[in-house]
Each structure stands twice: as structure tokens, then as C-alpha cells.
XYZ file of C-alpha atoms in Angstrom:
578
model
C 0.000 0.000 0.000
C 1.452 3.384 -0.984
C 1.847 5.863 1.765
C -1.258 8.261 1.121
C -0.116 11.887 1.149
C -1.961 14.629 3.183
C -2.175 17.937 3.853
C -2.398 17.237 7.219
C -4.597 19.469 9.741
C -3.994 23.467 10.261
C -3.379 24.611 14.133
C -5.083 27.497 14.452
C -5.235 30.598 14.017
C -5.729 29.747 10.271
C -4.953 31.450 7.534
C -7.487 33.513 5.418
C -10.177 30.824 3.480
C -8.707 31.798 -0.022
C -5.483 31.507 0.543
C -5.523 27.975 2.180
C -7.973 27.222 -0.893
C -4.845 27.945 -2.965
C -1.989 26.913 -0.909
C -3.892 23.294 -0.110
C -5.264 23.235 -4.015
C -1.328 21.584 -4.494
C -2.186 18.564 -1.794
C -5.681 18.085 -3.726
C -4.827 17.405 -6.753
C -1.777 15.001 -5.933
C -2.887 13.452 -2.523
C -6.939 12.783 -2.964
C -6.302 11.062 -6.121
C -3.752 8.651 -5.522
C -4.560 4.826 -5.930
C -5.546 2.772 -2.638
C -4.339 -0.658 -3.283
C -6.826 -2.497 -1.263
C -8.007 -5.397 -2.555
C -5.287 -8.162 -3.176
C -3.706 -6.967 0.321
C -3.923 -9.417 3.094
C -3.404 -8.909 6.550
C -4.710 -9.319 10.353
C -7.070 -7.282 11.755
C -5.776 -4.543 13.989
C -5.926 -5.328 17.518
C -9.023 -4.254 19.189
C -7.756 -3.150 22.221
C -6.017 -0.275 20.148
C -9.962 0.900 19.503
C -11.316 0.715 23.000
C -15.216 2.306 21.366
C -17.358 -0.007 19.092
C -20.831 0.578 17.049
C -22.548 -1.108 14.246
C -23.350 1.781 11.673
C -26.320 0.196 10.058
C -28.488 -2.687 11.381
C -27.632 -5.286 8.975
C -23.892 -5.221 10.828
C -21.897 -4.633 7.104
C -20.533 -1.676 8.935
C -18.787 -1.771 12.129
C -16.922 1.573 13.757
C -14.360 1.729 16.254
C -12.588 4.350 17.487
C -10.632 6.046 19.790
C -9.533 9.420 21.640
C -6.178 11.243 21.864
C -7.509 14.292 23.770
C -3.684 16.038 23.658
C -3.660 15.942 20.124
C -7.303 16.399 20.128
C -7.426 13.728 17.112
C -9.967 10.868 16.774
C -8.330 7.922 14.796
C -11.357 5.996 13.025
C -11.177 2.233 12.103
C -14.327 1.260 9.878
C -14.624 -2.648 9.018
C -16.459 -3.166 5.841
C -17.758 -6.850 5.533
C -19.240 -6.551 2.215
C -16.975 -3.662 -0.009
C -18.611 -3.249 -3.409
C -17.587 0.111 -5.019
C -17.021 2.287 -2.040
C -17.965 4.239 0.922
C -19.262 7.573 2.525
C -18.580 8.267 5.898
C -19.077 11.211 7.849
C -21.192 13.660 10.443
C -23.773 15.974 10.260
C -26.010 18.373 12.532
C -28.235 16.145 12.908
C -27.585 12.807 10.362
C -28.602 14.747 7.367
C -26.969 14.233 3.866
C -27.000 17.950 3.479
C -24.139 20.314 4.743
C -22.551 16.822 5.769
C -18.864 16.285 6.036
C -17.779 13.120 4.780
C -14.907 10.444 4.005
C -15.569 8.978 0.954
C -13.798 5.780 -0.561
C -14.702 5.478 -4.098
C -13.926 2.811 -7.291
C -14.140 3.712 -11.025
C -13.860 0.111 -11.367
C -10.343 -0.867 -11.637
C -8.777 1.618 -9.264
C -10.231 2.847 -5.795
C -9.808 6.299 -4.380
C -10.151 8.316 -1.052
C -10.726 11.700 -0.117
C -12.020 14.760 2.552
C -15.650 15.903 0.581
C -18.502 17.756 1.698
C -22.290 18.565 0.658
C -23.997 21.440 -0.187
C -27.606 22.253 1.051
C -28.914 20.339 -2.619
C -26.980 16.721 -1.236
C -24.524 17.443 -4.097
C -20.412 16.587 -3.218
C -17.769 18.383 -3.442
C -14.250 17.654 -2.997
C -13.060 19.534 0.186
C -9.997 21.900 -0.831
C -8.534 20.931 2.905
C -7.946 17.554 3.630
C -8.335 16.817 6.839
C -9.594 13.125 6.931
C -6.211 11.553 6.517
C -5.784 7.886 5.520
C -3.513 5.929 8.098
C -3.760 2.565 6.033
C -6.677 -0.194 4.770
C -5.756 -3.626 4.874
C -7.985 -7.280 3.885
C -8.781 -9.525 6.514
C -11.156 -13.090 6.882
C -13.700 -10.874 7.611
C -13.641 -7.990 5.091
C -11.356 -4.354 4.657
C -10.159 -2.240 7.725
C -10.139 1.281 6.644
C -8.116 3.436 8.928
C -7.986 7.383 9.203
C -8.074 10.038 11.549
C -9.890 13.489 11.933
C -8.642 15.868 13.987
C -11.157 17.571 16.838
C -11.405 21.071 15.368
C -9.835 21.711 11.776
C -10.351 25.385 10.827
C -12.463 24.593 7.527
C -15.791 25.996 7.559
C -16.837 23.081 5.583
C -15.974 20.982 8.240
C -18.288 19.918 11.348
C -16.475 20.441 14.805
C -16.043 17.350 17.205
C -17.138 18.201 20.515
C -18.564 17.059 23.648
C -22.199 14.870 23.442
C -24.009 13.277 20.808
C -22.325 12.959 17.232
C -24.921 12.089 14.342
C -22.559 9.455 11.813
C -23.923 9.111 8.482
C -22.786 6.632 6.141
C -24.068 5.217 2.324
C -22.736 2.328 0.314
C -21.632 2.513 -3.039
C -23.668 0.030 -5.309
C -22.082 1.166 -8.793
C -18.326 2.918 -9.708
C -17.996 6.438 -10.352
C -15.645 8.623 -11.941
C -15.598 11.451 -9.458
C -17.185 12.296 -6.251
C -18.825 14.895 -7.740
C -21.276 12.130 -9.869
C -22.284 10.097 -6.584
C -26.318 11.072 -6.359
C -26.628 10.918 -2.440
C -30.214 10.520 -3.110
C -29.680 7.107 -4.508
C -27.272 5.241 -2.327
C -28.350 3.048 0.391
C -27.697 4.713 3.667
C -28.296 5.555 7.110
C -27.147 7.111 10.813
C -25.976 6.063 14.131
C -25.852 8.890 16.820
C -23.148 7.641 19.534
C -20.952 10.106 21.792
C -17.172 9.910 20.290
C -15.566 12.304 23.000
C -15.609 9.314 25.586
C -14.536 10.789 29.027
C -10.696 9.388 30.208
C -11.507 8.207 33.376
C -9.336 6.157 35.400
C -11.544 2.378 36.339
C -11.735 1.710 39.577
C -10.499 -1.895 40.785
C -13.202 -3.866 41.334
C -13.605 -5.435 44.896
C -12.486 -9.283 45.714
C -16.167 -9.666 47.146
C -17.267 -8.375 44.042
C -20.273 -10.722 42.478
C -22.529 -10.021 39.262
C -26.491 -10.255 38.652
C -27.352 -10.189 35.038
C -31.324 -9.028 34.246
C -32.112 -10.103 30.592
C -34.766 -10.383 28.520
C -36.115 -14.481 28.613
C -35.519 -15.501 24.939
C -37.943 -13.084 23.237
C -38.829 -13.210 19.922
C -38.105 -9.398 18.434
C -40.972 -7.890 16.515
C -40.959 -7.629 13.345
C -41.777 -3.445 13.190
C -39.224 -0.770 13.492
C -39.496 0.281 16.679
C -40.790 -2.090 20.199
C -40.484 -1.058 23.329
C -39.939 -4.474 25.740
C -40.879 -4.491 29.083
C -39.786 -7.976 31.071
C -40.359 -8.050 35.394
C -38.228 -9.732 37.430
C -37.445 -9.788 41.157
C -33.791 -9.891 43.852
C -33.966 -12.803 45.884
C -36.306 -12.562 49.373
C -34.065 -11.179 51.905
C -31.803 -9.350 49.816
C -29.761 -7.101 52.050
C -28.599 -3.692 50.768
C -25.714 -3.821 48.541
C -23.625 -1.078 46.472
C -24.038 -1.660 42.691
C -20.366 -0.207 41.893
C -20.586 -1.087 38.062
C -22.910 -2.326 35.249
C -22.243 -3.151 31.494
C -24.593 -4.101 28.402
C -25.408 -8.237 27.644
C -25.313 -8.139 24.151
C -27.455 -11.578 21.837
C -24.983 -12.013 19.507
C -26.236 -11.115 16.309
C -28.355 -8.432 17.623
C -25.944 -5.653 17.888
C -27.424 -3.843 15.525
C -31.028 -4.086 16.999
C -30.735 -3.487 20.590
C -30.607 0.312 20.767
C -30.859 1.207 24.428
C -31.945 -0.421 27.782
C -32.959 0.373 31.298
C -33.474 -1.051 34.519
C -35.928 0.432 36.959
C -36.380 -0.370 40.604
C -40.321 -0.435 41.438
C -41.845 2.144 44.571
C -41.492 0.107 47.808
C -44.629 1.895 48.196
C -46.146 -1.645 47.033
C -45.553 -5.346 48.798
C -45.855 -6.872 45.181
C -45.679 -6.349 41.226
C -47.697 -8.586 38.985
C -44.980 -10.471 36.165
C -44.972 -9.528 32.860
C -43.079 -10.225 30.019
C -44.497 -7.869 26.591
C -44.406 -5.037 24.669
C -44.309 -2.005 27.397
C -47.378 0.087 25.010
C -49.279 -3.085 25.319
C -53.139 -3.247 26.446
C -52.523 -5.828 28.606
C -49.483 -4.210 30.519
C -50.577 -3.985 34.180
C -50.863 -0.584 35.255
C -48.537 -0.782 38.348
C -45.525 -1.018 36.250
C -45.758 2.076 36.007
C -44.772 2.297 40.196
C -41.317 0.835 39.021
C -39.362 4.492 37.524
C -36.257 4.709 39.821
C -33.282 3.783 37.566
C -30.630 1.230 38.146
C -28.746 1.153 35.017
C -29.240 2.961 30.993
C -27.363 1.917 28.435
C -27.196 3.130 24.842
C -26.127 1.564 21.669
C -22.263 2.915 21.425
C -21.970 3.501 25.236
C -19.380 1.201 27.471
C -18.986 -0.291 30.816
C -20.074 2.357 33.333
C -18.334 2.624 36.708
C -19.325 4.366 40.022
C -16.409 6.730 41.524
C -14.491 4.460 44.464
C -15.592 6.491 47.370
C -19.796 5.527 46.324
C -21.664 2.763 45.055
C -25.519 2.894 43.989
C -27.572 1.042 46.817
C -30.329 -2.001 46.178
C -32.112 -4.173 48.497
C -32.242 -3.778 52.202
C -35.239 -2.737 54.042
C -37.260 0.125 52.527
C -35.854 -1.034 48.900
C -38.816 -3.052 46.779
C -37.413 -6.239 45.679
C -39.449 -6.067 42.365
C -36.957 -4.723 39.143
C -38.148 -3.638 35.533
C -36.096 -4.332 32.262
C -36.713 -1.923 29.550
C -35.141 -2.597 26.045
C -35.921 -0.358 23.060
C -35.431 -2.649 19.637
C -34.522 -0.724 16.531
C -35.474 -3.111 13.754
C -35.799 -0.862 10.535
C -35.527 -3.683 7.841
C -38.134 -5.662 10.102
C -36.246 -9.328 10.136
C -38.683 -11.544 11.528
C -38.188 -14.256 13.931
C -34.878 -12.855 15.835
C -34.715 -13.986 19.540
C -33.256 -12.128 22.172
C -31.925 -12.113 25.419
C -30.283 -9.140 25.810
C -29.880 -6.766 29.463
C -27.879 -5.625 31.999
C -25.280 -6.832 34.140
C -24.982 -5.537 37.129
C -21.564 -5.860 39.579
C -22.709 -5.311 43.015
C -20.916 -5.553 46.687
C -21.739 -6.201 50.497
C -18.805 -4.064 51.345
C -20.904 -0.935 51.468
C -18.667 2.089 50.236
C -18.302 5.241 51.792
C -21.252 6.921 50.273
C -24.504 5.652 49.099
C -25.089 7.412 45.661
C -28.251 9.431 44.743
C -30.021 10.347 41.563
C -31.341 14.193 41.527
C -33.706 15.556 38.751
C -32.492 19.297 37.481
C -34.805 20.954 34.649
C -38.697 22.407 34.767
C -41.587 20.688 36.453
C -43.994 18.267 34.283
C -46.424 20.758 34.062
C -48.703 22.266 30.986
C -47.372 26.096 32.096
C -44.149 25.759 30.025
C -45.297 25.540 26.433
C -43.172 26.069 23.176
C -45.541 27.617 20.102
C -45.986 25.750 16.706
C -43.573 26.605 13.828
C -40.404 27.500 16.119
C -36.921 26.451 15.257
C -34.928 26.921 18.366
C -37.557 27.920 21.390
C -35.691 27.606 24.570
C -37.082 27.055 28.248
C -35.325 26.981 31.406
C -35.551 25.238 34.696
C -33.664 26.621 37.727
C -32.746 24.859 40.972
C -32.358 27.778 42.886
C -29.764 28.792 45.720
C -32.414 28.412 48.810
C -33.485 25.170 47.570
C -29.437 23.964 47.710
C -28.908 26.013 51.106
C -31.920 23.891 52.953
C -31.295 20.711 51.559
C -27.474 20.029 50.577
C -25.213 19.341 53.774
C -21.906 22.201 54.044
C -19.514 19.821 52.344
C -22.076 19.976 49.612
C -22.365 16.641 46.650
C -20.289 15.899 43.658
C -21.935 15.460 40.519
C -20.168 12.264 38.323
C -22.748 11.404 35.622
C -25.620 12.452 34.077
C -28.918 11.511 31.651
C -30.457 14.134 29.696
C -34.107 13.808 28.762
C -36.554 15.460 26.376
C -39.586 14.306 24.513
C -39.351 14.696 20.493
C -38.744 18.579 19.986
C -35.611 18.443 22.191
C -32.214 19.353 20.516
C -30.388 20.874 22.824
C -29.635 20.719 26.164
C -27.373 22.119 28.709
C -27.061 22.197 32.593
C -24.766 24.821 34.448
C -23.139 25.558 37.606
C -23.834 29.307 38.848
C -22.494 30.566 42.626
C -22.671 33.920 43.668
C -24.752 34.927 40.396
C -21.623 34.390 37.873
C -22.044 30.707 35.656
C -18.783 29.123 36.960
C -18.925 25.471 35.127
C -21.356 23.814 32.977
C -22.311 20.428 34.567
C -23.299 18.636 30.830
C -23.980 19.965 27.163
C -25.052 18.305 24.416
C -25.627 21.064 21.409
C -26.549 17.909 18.856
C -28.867 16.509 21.929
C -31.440 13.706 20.135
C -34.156 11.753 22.248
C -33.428 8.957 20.028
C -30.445 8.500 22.286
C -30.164 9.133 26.024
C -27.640 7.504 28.321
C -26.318 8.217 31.850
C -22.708 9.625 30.710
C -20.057 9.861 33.521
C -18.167 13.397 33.354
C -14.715 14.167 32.305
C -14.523 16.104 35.487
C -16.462 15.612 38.594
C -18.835 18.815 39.355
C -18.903 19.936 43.071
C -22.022 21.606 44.188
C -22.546 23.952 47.208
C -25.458 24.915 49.609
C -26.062 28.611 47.917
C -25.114 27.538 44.427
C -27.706 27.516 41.677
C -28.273 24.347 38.441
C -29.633 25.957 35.397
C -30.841 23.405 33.083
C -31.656 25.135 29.418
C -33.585 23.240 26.801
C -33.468 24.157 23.180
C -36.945 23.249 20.809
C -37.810 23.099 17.264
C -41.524 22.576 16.680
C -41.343 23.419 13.230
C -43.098 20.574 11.929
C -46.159 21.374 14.433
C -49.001 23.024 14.265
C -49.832 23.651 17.859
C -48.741 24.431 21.205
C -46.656 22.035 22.563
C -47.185 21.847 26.350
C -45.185 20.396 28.983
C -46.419 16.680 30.214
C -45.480 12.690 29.924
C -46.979 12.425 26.804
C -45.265 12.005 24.210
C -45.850 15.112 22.230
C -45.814 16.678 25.057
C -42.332 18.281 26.011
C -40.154 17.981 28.989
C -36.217 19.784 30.186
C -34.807 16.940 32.914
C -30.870 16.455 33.660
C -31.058 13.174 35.995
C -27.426 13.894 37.943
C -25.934 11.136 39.925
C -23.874 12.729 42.374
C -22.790 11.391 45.981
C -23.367 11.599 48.973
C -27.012 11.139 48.807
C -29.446 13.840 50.340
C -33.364 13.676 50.820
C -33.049 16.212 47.635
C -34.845 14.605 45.252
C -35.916 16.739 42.925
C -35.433 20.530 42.434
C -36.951 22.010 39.913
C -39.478 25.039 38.583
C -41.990 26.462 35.979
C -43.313 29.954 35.532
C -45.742 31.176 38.232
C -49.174 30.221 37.049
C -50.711 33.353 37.999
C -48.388 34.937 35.647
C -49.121 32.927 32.923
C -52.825 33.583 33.738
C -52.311 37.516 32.574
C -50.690 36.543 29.582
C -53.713 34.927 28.597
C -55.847 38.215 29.302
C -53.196 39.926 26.880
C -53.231 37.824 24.291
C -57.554 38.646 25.105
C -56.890 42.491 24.733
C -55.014 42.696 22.174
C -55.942 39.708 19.518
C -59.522 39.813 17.382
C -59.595 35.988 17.892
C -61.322 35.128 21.614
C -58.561 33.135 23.629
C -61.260 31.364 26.898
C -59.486 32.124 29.921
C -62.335 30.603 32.154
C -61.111 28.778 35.068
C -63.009 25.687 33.913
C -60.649 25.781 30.782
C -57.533 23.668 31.098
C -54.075 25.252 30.074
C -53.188 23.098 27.475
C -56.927 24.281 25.868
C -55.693 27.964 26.576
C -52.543 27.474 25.116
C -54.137 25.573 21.899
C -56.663 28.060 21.220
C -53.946 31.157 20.663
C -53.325 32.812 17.152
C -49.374 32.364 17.319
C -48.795 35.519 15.728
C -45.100 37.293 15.762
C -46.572 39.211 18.852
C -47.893 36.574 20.840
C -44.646 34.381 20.532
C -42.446 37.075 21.961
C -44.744 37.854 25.179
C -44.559 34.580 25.778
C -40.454 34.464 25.278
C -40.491 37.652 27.725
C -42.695 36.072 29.964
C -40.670 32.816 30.321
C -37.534 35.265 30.620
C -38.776 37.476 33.444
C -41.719 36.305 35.638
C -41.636 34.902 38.735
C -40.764 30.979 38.841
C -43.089 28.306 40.938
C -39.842 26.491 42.477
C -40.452 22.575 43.555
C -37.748 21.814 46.250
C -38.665 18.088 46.936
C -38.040 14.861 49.076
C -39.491 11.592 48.128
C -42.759 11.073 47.351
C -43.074 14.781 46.036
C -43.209 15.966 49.574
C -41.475 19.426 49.552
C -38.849 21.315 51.827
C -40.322 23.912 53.790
């Protein structure tokens, strides 16, 4: 294999965008287009443990990403296994897995030679070669089971074409080449087969804990299920810890993977039931079933999420998560969410959880706090927007009543929205100045929530404030979307897991209702169209029933912005601080 040259990628500050067309024009025209000698090489596979991050890219398994992180040289290195190469490639990431304004690898065959270069689309889907080349070929060898392509892409490039790596979710797009092409300019995006995978490729580099010698394992799977054949199931199985479990520190948990369904498990969950209940019925069936029992939905406290793309994930050494024990309900839920988009039929799985759990209690029992706005119909995001945001606020009395003086450190988190989420973001503020953001994800999709440990652990104060900011786009509605558990309804939640645990439960607000309540009236005054304010009309009818005129949509903006907030400081069982 020849030695593929490359223009390598600029440090910044960069030069002006016309003169690094010209001065990197050179590198184009003798780097992109030299030959790739791939297919009579033979060779091993690369070692895996050199690519510590693994994904299937589409859910037939043909493509299979791995990948890992060199934050001081803030590069990715990329190693893509293609089981089934016909006449090439795309590769790449996007806002939000679009084939439009996409940056992409592409490997590419006229037919008797093969080819690889940096490209990018326009708003139309069309490619273009990129004039900077900044995905840069390492090598591509054969193996038994098909070609290892390897390149790398530094974090941030300079090149306005290109999309910047950062922290949270990352959208991958790929499309296989059926048919050889003289240029990337004549592949028709439109045509290929192709697809996304959202996974998060800035892993944190956390030092694992050593697991205790007393250390023993509890796996909750699914019991041989037959996957249905539709796109998208939702699997809820019951199951239950031995009687007389006594309270023990889950310290770790990973994912229990069917072989052969890698590409069709896309997340999983596992919730403890309320110990407000001495018993759960069984059930083993789709969780939007009719015949469901109603009670499961008593079992919401979460032991364990895991998303396609996400590892092992490991409690810090001074805490451990705490199950069974007095007070602690014996009875556990399994949630897995199958993504089966080319609907094979007859695929049995028993996929779940493993938990790693200890006697040895650990210094600190963990807790899980919810940060955001209130499920609650006040907080509503008009029709048509494209970036509506909301915010929830734990405030500084709620933390100066309810956190102890050493205060908690925050060391994962989950962030949750219904469908019009796309961005979210949680941050620290003390003494009214934002001193750290807790978690961001600017490419946030519901599609894809896990609990992600932090690069940095986040300590929190009595007196310090957690703003949680949610971003919208309701663009395809056509009206109000109100806060609620539906859903199309919308909620802003950042589940932290911090340590050492509190009776702080939840902490949380909305917009004073009374102050919503005048808006109404306004929009009454000053619209020709009658808004019903009665009492006897609900909110979400209020909300429905106003002409979302340029006027109306910016009250509403100011309102959320300035009014007074109803703040929810609670314990358990929604009881509240004083």
C-alpha cells in the first residue's frame, strides 16, 4: 500500500479561506487522487484493544466503527470494518444525520482503481471535494472478515466546511456505493443506500476503579424473546432480587449483548419499582401493550441505561448505587428499546444488563437528583419555532436547605426530552456568575439518552444555583406544545448522579401560574380571535386556542424570561422542603 499523502490538519489561528484554498489546491490534486491498493492486500485485523469504542453503523452489521480518543492531540483515529466492499464508501457527520451540509470520508472505485478523499455537501446533497484535507488515511488492509479502513480526523480543523467534534451526541452518516464512479462529484446521495448512528465519540478518560475481591454479578435479561418484526418495540420484562436481599452497592454495570443483535438493541434500562407496594404482577411484553398492568408504572427509579455505542459504566471508588435492604422493593423492571428498521422476523433475544454489586458498602450511598422544569402544561413552546428555549432553575435556597456544608459531587448524568428536544445544557452558577457547565449536548437527540459519567467531577454547594436550558424546534407542528409525559408533550430533565445522597430529590421550577394567567388576558386584549381564559378551561386548551402571531410568541419568550418561577424543592414522594 502506498503511503497516502496529506495535507495534514492546520493549528489554528488559520490562515485567510482563499489563501488555504490555494496553498492546499497543491495537496488536492496530488494526494486525494492517488490509488488505494486495497483489494489483493492481506493482513490481520488490527488489535481491538487499540480501539477501545465499538458501534454497528447500520443494522444489517456490514458496517462496524471503532474508534478512539487522543484528547492532547485532540485527534480521533477511526477504524471502519467493511464486511461486504462493493464500489465504495461515505462516511461522515452531520447536525443532525442529514446528507446535506454533511462532512464526509468517501472511498470510491471507477472500477479498476479505488480512491479516497475529505468531501462535503452542499444544502442540494450534491459533493464536493473539500480543498482541505483533513480526513487523513492511516492505512486499509484485507482480513477473513472484510477491509479495515483506517484514518483520523482531527477535533477542530479550521475549515468551515468541516463539522467540529465536541462534547455529546455525534450524528454518523454513512451510504454504500452500489455502482463505480468517476468522481465524487457524480455520486447522487439521493440514490445510495444509507443511514445514521448517533453515539458520543468524546468518551470521558476516566481512570476504572479496581473492582472489589467480594465483588459478584447479577445479570437481568430479557427471557428468549422473539423481536418484533416493526421498526421500533419497546420491551418491558419483570423480574425480582432474591427474598431477603440485604442492601448492597451496585459499583458497576455493562450491556449483555445476543450475539447477532448488535445492531437491533438500541438502548436499555433497569428500573427499581416504589417500595410503596408489597408486590408487582410479572410480565413479560411489549411495554405500550393493552394488557401491561398498570402498576408497572410504580417501578421508575433507575438502576442502570445503556445506549447503543456507550461502554462499561463505573461508580467513583468512594460511592456505590444502593439495592435491596429494608425500605428497597425487591421487584426490578427491564426496559429494552429494539430498533429493527428492515423488520427481520423471527430474531430472539436475550439481551440486558449486568450488574456488579458488593456487600462491602462504600463510603457513600449514591443518589439520583432531577435538574430541569416541572412536568407541568405552564411551560409551552408555540408551533412553527426552530430553536424555542425554556429553562428550569434549581435555585440557591433550595441547595442552602437541603445540601449538607460539604455539599455533593456530581459524576454522571442523563439528559431527557420528549421529540422537539435538541439541545440541552445544565450549568453551575455561585454567587450569580455561571462558573462550570455540569453537561452539554448542542446535537442533543431523544433517540439517544444515556447516563454519561463526566470528564470532570462537578462539586455543588449549599447557595449555588443548576440551570438546566432546553433548546426546541416545533417546526413541523401546528400547535402548542405543552409540557407533560406524553409524548408530544415536552419535557427539560438532567437526571445527575452525584454522591453523597441527600433527601433532595428533585429541584426544579416552571413559571408562576398566575403569571401565565395575565398573559392569557393579553393575548384577550389585544388579539380579534377570543382566547377562553375561564377557570373551567384547562391550560393546554388555553394554550391551543392562541393565534401564534409574531406578537404573541415574543410575550410569551419575555414572559418565560422574566416572571416569577413556581420552584419545587422536593423529598421523596413529592413531599417538599419547607
Amino acid at each position: 500500500l502506498p503511503r497516502m499523502q496529506s495535507s495534514g490538519s492546520k493549528p489554528c489561528p488559520c490562515p485567510s479561506f482563499k489563501l488555504r484554498e490555494v496553498a492546499s489546491m497543491y495537496f488536492t490534486m496530488i494526494a486525494v487522487f492517488l490509488v488505494i491498493l486495497v483489494v489483493a492486500l492481506q493482513g490481520s485485523a488490527p488489535r481491538g484493544s487499540d480501539f477501545p469504542y465499538k458501534v454497528p453503523l447500520d443494522p444489517q452489521g456490514l458496517l462496524e466503527l471503532s474508534w478512539n480518543v487522543s484528547y492532547p492531540k485532540e485527534v480521533v483515529h477511526f477504524q471502519l470494518l467493511i464486511r461486504d466492499l462493493r464500489f465504495g464508501l461515505l462516511f461522515g457527520m452531520s447536525d443532525r444525520g442529514e446528507f446535506e451540509n454533511a462532512d464526509l470520508a468517501v472511498l470510491w472505485s471507477d472500477g479498476h482503481n479505488s480512491y479516497f478523499g475529505d468531501a462535503w455537501s452542499d444544502a442540494q446533497g450534491q459533493l464536493h471535494m473539500d480543498s482541505q484535507q483533513d480526513y487523513q488515511l492511516l492505512g486499509a488492509r484485507r482480513a477473513p472478515e472484510g477491509l479495515y479502513l483506517l484514518f483520523r480526523r482531527a477535533f477542530s480543523t479550521c475549515d468551515p466546511k468541516d463539522y467540529l467534534i465536541e462534547d455529546g451526541t455525534v450524528h454518523l452518516i454513512y451510504g454504500i456505493l452500489e455502482k463505480p464512479v468517476h468522481s465524487v462529484q457524480a455520486i447522487n446521495v439521493s440514490a445510495l443506500h444509507r443511514g445514521l448512528q448517533r453515539v458520543q465519540l468524546l468518551k470521558p478518560n476516566i481512570t476504572v476503579p479496581e473492582l472489589p475481591s467480594d465483588v459478584k454479578t447479577m445479570e437481568i435479561t430479557a427471557p428468549n424473546v422473539v423481536i418484533p418484526s416493526q421498526e421500533t418495540t419497546y420491551w418491558c420484562y419483570m423480574t425480582e432480587l432474591p427474598d431477603d436481599f440485604p442492601k448492597h452497592h451496585i459499583i458497576m454495570y455493562e450491556p449483555v449483548i445476543t450475539a447477532g443483535n448488535e445492531a437491533l438493541v438500541h438502548h436499555m434500562e433497569v428500573f427499581q419499582c416504589t417500595a410503596e407496594f408489597d408486590s408487582f404482577p410479572h410480565y413479560n411484553g411489549p411495554c405500550d401493550s393493552k394488557m401491561k398492568p398498570d402498576r408497572l408504572n410504580y417501578c421508575r427509579h433507575v438502576l442502570a441505561a445503556w445506549a447503543m455505542g456507550a461502554q462499561a459504566f463505573y461508580y467513583p471508588k468512594e460511592a456505590g448505587l444502593a439495592f435491596g435492604g429494608p425500605g428497597s422493593s425487591r421487584y426490578l423492571r427491564l426496559e429494552i428499546h429494539y430498533h429493527n428498521p428492515l423488520v427481520f422476523k423471527g430474531r430472539h433475544d436475550s439481551s440486558g444488563i449486568r450488574l456488579y454489586y458488593t456487600a462491602t458498602l462504600r463510603r457513600y450511598d449514591a443518589g439520583i437528583m432531577e435538574l430541569g422544569l416541572v412536568y407541568t402544561p405552564v411551560m409551552a413552546i408555540p408551533p412553527g419555532e426552530d430553536a424555542f428555549i425554556l429553562r428550569g432553575y434549581c435555585t440557591d435556597k433550595c441547595t442552602r436547605l437541603a445540601l449538607p456544608a460539604a455539599g455533593i459531587r456530581i459524576f454522571a448524568s442523563q439528559l431527557h426530552t420528549h421529540l422537539a428536544g435538541r439541545k440541552v445544557v445544565t450549568v453551575l452558577s455561585r454567587d450569580g456568575r455561571e462558573r462550570q457547565v455540569v453537561n452539554a449536548d448542542g446535537h442533543y437527540s431523544p433517540h439517544f439518552q444515556e447516563i454519561r459519567m463526566l470528564k470532570e467531577i462537578v462539586a455543588v454547594f449549599p447557595g449555588d444555583e443548576l440551570i438546566t436550558t432546553c433548546t426546541y424546534n416545533t417546526e413541523d407542528r401546528s400547535r402548542a406544545t405543552v409540557g407533560g409525559f406524553g409524548i408530544l408533550e415536552e419535557m427539560c430533565v438532567n437526571y445527575v448522579h452525584y454522591y453523597p445522597q441527600t433527601q433532595l430529590e428533585l429541584c426544579k421550577s416552571a413559571v408562576d401560574p398566575g403569571y401565565l394567567h395575565r398573559y392569557f388576558n393579553l393575548v384577550n386584549r389585544f388579539n380579534d380571535e377570543e382566547v377562553c381564559t375561564c377557570p373551567q378551561v384547562s391550560v393546554p386548551q388555553q394554550f391551543f386556542s392562541v393565534p401564534w402571531n409574531a406578537f404573541n410568541r415574543d410575550v410569551l419568550k419575555s414572559l418565560y424570561g422574566f416572571a416569577p418561577i413556581s420552584m419545587h424543592c422536593n423529598k421523596s414522594s413529592a413531599i417538599r422542603f419547607p
